[in-house]
Coordinates of C-alpha atoms and ligand atoms in Angstrom, one line a residue:
X6 CA -33.4 -24.7 -12.9
X7 CA -32.9 -21.2 -14.1
X8 CA -30.8 -19.7 -17.0
X9 CA -28.0 -17.4 -17.1
X10 CA -26.1 -15.4 -19.9
X11 CA -22.7 -17.2 -20.6
X12 CA -21.8 -15.2 -23.8
X13 CA -22.5 -11.8 -25.4
X14 CA -21.8 -10.4 -28.8
X15 CA -22.9 -7.5 -31.0
X16 CA -22.5 -6.2 -34.5
X17 CA -23.1 -2.8 -36.1
X18 CA -22.8 -2.5 -40.0
X19 CA -19.8 -0.4 -41.0
X20 CA -21.5 2.3 -42.8
X21 CA -22.5 5.3 -40.6
X22 CA -25.1 8.0 -40.9
X23 CA -24.1 11.0 -38.9
X24 CA -26.1 14.0 -37.8
X25 CA -24.3 16.1 -40.5
X26 CA -25.3 13.5 -43.2
X27 CA -28.9 14.0 -42.0
X28 CA -28.6 17.8 -42.3
X29 CA -28.3 17.3 -46.1
X30 CA -31.4 15.1 -46.1
X31 CA -33.9 16.9 -44.0
X32 CA -34.4 20.2 -42.3
X33 CA -32.4 19.5 -39.2
X34 CA -29.0 20.2 -37.6
X35 CA -26.4 18.5 -35.5
X36 CA -27.0 20.7 -32.4
X37 CA -30.8 20.0 -32.4
X38 CA -30.3 16.3 -32.7
X39 CA -27.6 16.1 -30.1
X40 CA -29.4 18.3 -27.6
X41 CA -32.8 16.7 -27.9
X42 CA -31.7 13.1 -28.4
X43 CA -28.0 12.5 -27.3
X44 CA -27.6 10.8 -30.8
X45 CA -24.5 11.7 -32.9
X46 CA -24.4 8.8 -35.5
X47 CA -26.0 5.5 -36.4
X48 CA -25.0 2.5 -38.3
X49 CA -26.9 1.5 -41.5
X50 CA -26.9 -1.8 -43.3
X51 CA -26.2 -2.1 -47.0
X52 CA -29.4 -2.0 -49.0
X53 CA -30.6 -5.5 -49.8
X54 CA -28.8 -7.2 -46.9
X55 CA -30.9 -9.5 -44.9
X56 CA -31.4 -9.0 -41.1
X57 CA -30.3 -12.6 -40.5
X58 CA -26.8 -11.6 -41.8
X59 CA -26.5 -9.1 -38.8
X60 CA -27.9 -11.8 -36.5
X61 CA -25.1 -14.3 -37.7
X62 CA -22.3 -11.7 -36.9
X63 CA -23.6 -11.0 -33.3
X64 CA -24.5 -14.6 -32.8
X65 CA -21.0 -15.9 -33.8
X66 CA -19.4 -13.4 -31.2
X67 CA -21.8 -14.5 -28.5
X68 CA -21.0 -18.2 -29.2
X69 CA -17.4 -17.5 -29.3
X70 CA -17.5 -15.6 -26.0
X71 CA -19.5 -18.5 -24.4
X72 CA -17.2 -21.2 -26.0
X73 CA -20.3 -23.0 -27.3
X74 CA -20.5 -24.8 -30.5
X75 CA -23.7 -23.8 -32.7
X76 CA -24.8 -27.5 -32.6
X77 CA -25.2 -27.3 -28.8
X78 CA -27.9 -24.7 -29.1
X79 CA -31.5 -26.0 -28.4
X80 CA -33.5 -22.8 -28.9
X81 CA -33.1 -19.7 -31.1
X82 CA -35.2 -16.6 -30.5
X83 CA -35.0 -13.5 -32.5
X84 CA -36.6 -10.3 -31.4
X85 CA -37.2 -8.1 -34.4
X86 CA -39.6 -5.9 -36.2
X87 CA -37.6 -6.1 -39.5
X88 CA -37.5 -9.8 -40.3
X89 CA -35.9 -11.1 -43.5
X90 CA -39.3 -12.1 -44.8
X91 CA -42.8 -12.5 -43.4
X92 CA -41.9 -16.1 -43.2
X93 CA -39.9 -18.2 -42.6
X94 CA -38.6 -16.7 -39.4
X95 CA -35.3 -14.9 -39.2
X96 CA -34.5 -17.3 -36.5
X97 CA -34.8 -20.2 -39.0
X98 CA -32.4 -18.4 -41.4
X99 CA -30.0 -17.7 -38.5
X100 CA -30.2 -21.4 -37.5
X101 CA -29.3 -22.5 -41.0
X102 CA -26.5 -20.0 -41.5
X103 CA -24.7 -20.8 -38.2
X104 CA -25.4 -24.6 -38.2
X105 CA -27.5 -24.7 -35.0
X106 CA -28.6 -27.9 -36.4
X107 CA -30.6 -29.3 -33.4
X108 CA -32.3 -26.1 -32.4
X109 CA -35.9 -25.0 -32.8
X110 CA -36.3 -21.3 -33.8
X111 CA -38.9 -18.6 -33.8
X112 CA -39.1 -14.7 -34.0
X113 CA -40.8 -12.6 -31.5
X114 CA -42.5 -9.2 -32.3
X115 CA -42.5 -6.8 -29.5
X116 CA -40.8 -3.8 -31.2
X117 CA -38.3 -2.2 -29.0
X118 CA -39.0 -4.6 -26.1
X119 CA -38.3 -7.5 -28.4
X120 CA -35.0 -8.6 -26.8
X121 CA -36.3 -8.6 -23.2
X122 CA -39.5 -10.5 -24.3
X123 CA -37.3 -13.0 -26.1
X124 CA -34.9 -13.4 -23.1
X125 CA -38.0 -14.0 -21.0
X126 CA -39.3 -16.7 -23.3
X127 CA -36.1 -18.4 -23.8
X128 CA -35.6 -18.3 -20.0
X129 CA -39.0 -19.7 -19.4
X130 CA -38.4 -22.6 -22.0
X131 CA -35.1 -23.5 -20.2
X132 CA -36.9 -23.5 -16.8
X133 CA -39.7 -25.7 -18.4
X134 CA -37.0 -28.2 -19.5
X135 CA -37.5 -27.5 -23.2
X136 CA -33.9 -27.1 -23.8
X137 CA -30.6 -26.3 -21.9
X138 CA -29.0 -23.8 -24.1
X139 CA -30.6 -20.7 -26.1
X140 CA -29.4 -18.2 -28.5
X141 CA -31.3 -15.0 -28.0
X142 CA -30.9 -12.2 -30.5
X143 CA -32.3 -8.7 -30.9
X144 CA -31.7 -7.4 -34.4
X145 CA -33.0 -4.8 -36.7
X146 CA -32.5 -3.2 -40.1
X147 CA -34.7 -0.1 -39.2
X148 CA -33.4 1.8 -42.2
X149 CA -35.9 -0.3 -44.3
X150 CA -38.9 1.1 -42.3
X151 CA -37.6 4.7 -41.5
X152 CA -39.0 7.5 -43.6
X153 CA -35.9 9.6 -44.6
X154 CA -38.1 12.5 -45.4
X155 CA -39.6 12.8 -41.9
X156 CA -37.2 14.7 -39.6
X157 CA -39.1 13.8 -36.5
X158 CA -38.2 10.1 -36.8
X159 CA -35.2 9.6 -39.3
X160 CA -32.8 11.1 -36.8
X161 CA -33.6 8.5 -34.2
X162 CA -33.1 5.1 -35.7
X163 CA -30.1 2.8 -36.6
X164 CA -29.4 -0.7 -37.6
X165 CA -27.5 -3.5 -35.5
X166 CA -27.7 -6.7 -33.7
X167 CA -27.0 -8.1 -30.3
X168 CA -27.0 -11.7 -29.0
X169 CA -26.7 -13.6 -25.9
X170 CA -26.2 -17.3 -25.2
X171 CA -28.3 -18.5 -22.3
X172 CA -27.5 -21.7 -20.4
X173 CA -29.2 -23.7 -17.7
X174 CA -28.0 -22.9 -14.3
X175 CA -29.1 -23.3 -10.6
X176 CA -32.0 -21.2 -9.3
X177 CA -30.8 -17.9 -7.8
X178 CA -28.1 -17.3 -10.4
X179 CA -28.6 -15.6 -13.8
X180 CA -32.0 -14.3 -14.9
X181 CA -33.7 -13.7 -11.6
X182 CA -37.1 -12.4 -13.0
X183 CA -38.6 -10.9 -16.1
X184 CA -41.6 -8.6 -16.2
X185 CA -43.6 -8.1 -19.4
X186 CA -46.4 -5.7 -20.1
X187 CA -48.4 -4.3 -23.1
X188 CA -51.1 -1.9 -23.7
X189 CA -52.6 -2.4 -27.3
X190 CA -55.0 0.6 -26.7
X191 CA -52.0 2.8 -27.3
X192 CA -50.8 1.2 -30.5
X193 CA -51.1 4.5 -32.5
X194 CA -48.2 6.2 -30.6
X195 CA -45.6 4.3 -32.7
X196 CA -46.3 1.9 -35.5
X197 CA -45.7 1.0 -39.1
X198 CA -49.1 0.7 -40.9
X199 CA -48.2 -1.0 -44.2
X200 CA -46.8 -4.3 -45.3
X201 CA -49.0 -6.5 -43.2
X202 CA -52.6 -7.7 -43.9
X203 CA -54.4 -4.4 -43.3
X204 CA -52.4 -2.6 -45.9
X205 CA -50.6 -5.2 -48.0
X206 CA -48.0 -4.1 -50.5
X207 CA -49.7 -2.2 -53.4
X208 CA -48.9 0.9 -55.5
X209 CA -51.2 2.9 -53.2
X210 CA -49.6 1.7 -50.0
X211 CA -46.2 2.7 -51.4
X212 CA -47.6 6.1 -52.6
X213 CA -49.1 6.8 -49.2
X214 CA -45.7 6.0 -47.5
X215 CA -47.5 3.4 -45.3
X216 CA -44.4 1.2 -45.1
X217 CA -42.6 3.7 -42.7
X218 CA -42.6 4.2 -38.9
X219 CA -45.0 6.8 -37.6
X220 CA -44.7 8.2 -34.1
X221 CA -46.1 10.7 -31.8
X222 CA -42.8 11.7 -30.2
X223 CA -44.0 13.7 -27.1
X224 CA -46.5 11.2 -26.0
X225 CA -44.2 8.3 -26.5
X226 CA -41.5 10.1 -24.5
X227 CA -44.0 10.4 -21.5
X228 CA -45.1 6.8 -21.5
X229 CA -41.5 5.5 -22.0
X230 CA -40.3 7.4 -18.8
X231 CA -43.4 6.2 -16.7
X232 CA -43.4 2.5 -17.9
X233 CA -39.6 2.0 -17.6
X234 CA -39.5 3.4 -14.1
X235 CA -42.6 1.1 -13.2
X236 CA -41.0 -1.9 -14.7
X237 CA -37.6 -1.2 -13.1
X238 CA -39.2 -0.9 -9.7
X239 CA -41.2 -4.0 -10.2
X240 CA -38.1 -6.1 -10.8
X241 CA -36.4 -4.7 -7.8
X242 CA -39.4 -5.1 -5.6
X243 CA -39.9 -8.8 -6.7
X244 CA -36.4 -9.7 -5.8
X245 CA -36.3 -7.7 -2.5
X246 CA -33.3 -5.6 -3.6
X247 CA -33.0 -1.8 -4.1
X248 CA -31.5 0.3 -6.9
X249 CA -28.3 0.6 -4.6
X250 CA -27.8 -3.1 -5.1
X251 CA -27.8 -2.7 -8.9
X252 CA -24.2 -2.5 -10.3
X253 CA -25.3 -1.4 -13.9
X254 CA -28.7 -0.2 -15.1
X255 CA -29.2 -0.7 -18.9
X256 CA -32.3 1.1 -20.2
X257 CA -33.5 1.0 -23.8
X258 CA -31.5 3.4 -25.8
X259 CA -34.1 5.7 -27.4
X260 CA -33.3 9.2 -26.1
X261 CA -30.7 10.4 -23.8
X262 CA -33.2 12.7 -22.0
X263 CA -35.6 9.6 -21.4
X264 CA -32.7 7.7 -20.0
X265 CA -31.6 10.6 -17.7
X266 CA -35.2 11.1 -16.3
X267 CA -35.7 7.4 -15.7
X268 CA -32.2 7.2 -13.9
X269 CA -33.0 10.3 -11.8
X270 CA -36.5 8.9 -10.7
X271 CA -35.1 5.6 -9.8
X272 CA -32.3 7.4 -7.8
X273 CA -29.3 5.7 -9.5
X274 CA -26.1 7.8 -10.1
X275 CA -25.2 8.5 -13.8
X276 CA -22.0 6.3 -13.6
X277 CA -24.1 3.3 -13.0
X278 CA -26.4 4.0 -16.0
X279 CA -25.3 2.6 -19.4
X280 CA -25.5 4.8 -22.4
X281 CA -24.2 4.1 -25.9
X282 CA -26.9 5.7 -28.0
X283 CA -24.6 8.5 -29.3
X284 CA -23.0 5.8 -31.5
X285 CA -26.0 3.7 -32.5
X286 CA -29.2 5.8 -32.2
X287 CA -32.3 3.7 -31.3
X288 CA -31.8 0.2 -32.6
X289 CA -35.1 -1.2 -31.3
X290 CA -34.8 -4.9 -30.3
X291 CA -31.1 -4.7 -30.6
X292 CA -30.6 -1.8 -28.2
X293 CA -30.2 -3.8 -25.0
X294 CA -28.2 -6.7 -26.2
X295 CA -25.8 -4.3 -27.9
X296 CA -25.6 -2.4 -24.7
X297 CA -24.9 -5.6 -22.7
X298 CA -22.1 -6.7 -25.0
X299 CA -20.5 -3.2 -25.0
X300 CA -20.9 -3.0 -21.1
X301 CA -19.0 -6.3 -20.8
X302 CA -16.3 -5.3 -23.1
X303 CA -15.9 -2.1 -21.1
X304 CA -15.8 -4.0 -17.8
X305 CA -18.9 -2.3 -16.5
X306 CA -20.0 -5.4 -14.5
X307 CA -18.3 -8.4 -13.1
X308 CA -19.4 -12.0 -12.3
X309 CA -21.9 -11.9 -9.5
X310 CA -23.0 -8.3 -10.1
X311 CA -26.7 -7.4 -10.4
X312 CA -27.6 -6.0 -13.9
X313 CA -31.1 -4.4 -14.4
X314 CA -32.4 -4.0 -18.0
X315 CA -35.6 -2.3 -19.0
X316 CA -37.1 -1.7 -22.4
X317 CA -40.1 0.1 -23.9
X318 CA -41.5 0.2 -27.5
X319 CA -44.4 0.0 -29.9
X320 CA -47.6 -2.0 -28.9
X321 CA -47.1 -0.4 -26.5
X322 CA -44.9 -2.9 -24.8
X323 CA -42.5 -2.6 -21.9
X324 CA -40.4 -5.1 -20.0
X325 CA -37.7 -5.5 -17.4
X326 CA -35.3 -8.2 -16.3
X327 CA -33.0 -8.4 -13.2
X328 CA -29.9 -10.7 -13.7
X329 CA -27.1 -11.8 -11.6
X330 CA -24.2 -12.0 -14.1
Ligands
LIG158 N1 -34.7 18.9 -36.4 C1 -35.0 20.0 -36.0 N2 -36.3 20.4 -35.5 C2 -37.1 19.3 -35.3 C3 -36.7 18.1 -35.6 C4 -35.4 17.9 -36.2 N3 -35.0 16.5 -36.4 N4 -37.8 17.2 -35.3 C5 -38.7 18.0 -34.8 N5 -38.3 19.3 -34.8 C6 -39.0 20.5 -34.4 C7 -40.5 20.3 -34.3 O1 -41.1 20.5 -35.6 C8 -40.9 21.4 -33.4 O2 -41.0 22.6 -34.0 P1 -42.2 23.7 -33.7 O3 -41.9 24.0 -32.2 O4 -41.8 24.8 -34.7 O5 -43.4 23.0 -33.9 C9 -39.8 21.5 -32.4 O6 -38.7 20.8 -33.0 C10 -40.0 20.6 -31.2 O7 -40.5 19.4 -31.5 P2 -40.9 18.3 -30.3 O8 -41.5 17.1 -31.0 O9 -41.7 18.9 -29.2 O10 -39.4 17.9 -29.9 P3 -39.0 17.0 -28.7 O11 -38.0 17.8 -27.8 O12 -40.2 16.3 -28.0 O13 -38.1 15.9 -29.5 C11 -38.3 13.6 -30.2 C12 -38.7 15.0 -30.4 C13 -38.8 12.7 -31.2 C14 -36.8 13.6 -30.2 C15 -38.7 13.2 -28.8 O14 -40.1 13.5 -28.6 C16 -38.5 11.8 -28.5 O15 -37.4 11.2 -28.4 N6 -39.6 11.0 -28.2 C17 -39.5 9.7 -27.9 C18 -39.3 8.9 -29.1 C19 -38.9 7.5 -28.9 O16 -38.2 7.2 -27.8 N7 -39.4 6.6 -29.7 C20 -39.1 5.2 -29.7 C21 -39.7 4.6 -28.5 S1 -39.1 3.0 -28.5

């Protein structure tokens, strides 16, 4: 057996942080942000709200879309780098909040590749007979780890959640293949040093601002382009199809210029490349499932169409998946 997506949902908190809001916080301006990133606004969760609350909103929509009761779910996987707590997992909070009583749950840490990694794990578990239905969520409250005094990073990131319901299906439908990669030698390109065992919470850690994202923007940009092109080609080659067969290409929403270069190198016309980052910024693990839900709502793919997703993030990690919807 294989697995296929039977429901999609997304949620973005109502509060927005626009480029003009950021102009008042750091030395930047709307023209620079729009030109260099394509981002115009992002959504920000209320301080103190747990990530699992965002997961619940997206998950309920995906379950409704699928017509599946939470009690039918066997597996809950949450891709995130901003969990409610170090433990228990955000997946366990989500399970309890929606009443997915018979499921087992876990979080998965692969930064911005977190959703595609989670999709791959849930797909593999279903293929291995460890469950028939999975809830796979990518959800982040990045505003808790963004340094709003650093103009090179604070303009990029936003909060949000996206969810899919995966269900067992015959081989040849649904998730056709997933391709996961990482290169830990390059961890210093984008990371958050504090809050783990290396730099546990302490007055010094807070004083040195170690709890915030650090990033080498230019280097990260180059790797993102190379790796997303590679992983996309890998998925196409594995399935004996070409980019012309793909109805919709959904790359990780990090920077419009990255998306445009990747699309150009793959030879896919702009109208078949999905972009929504002007509204959400980079929501890390939530980026792809939010885009999938938006693409479905906009009628950008139909049943039977091929959709290619590809992600890239800290680790470094990168991953692709080709799906027949
Ligand atoms: N507003 C105004 N100026 C800014 C700025 C901001 N928010 N951020 C940086 N600048 C300045 C820099 O200080 C630099 O000034 P200088 O030339 O006087 O030194 C200039 O703009 C160019 O900086 P640079 O870093 O070369 O810009 P860039 O075109 O590479 O854009 C990023 C910066 C971060 C937008 C871009 O590198 C990027 O998106 N990288 C990938 C990041 C990413 O995707 N991360 C997540 C991966 S999952």
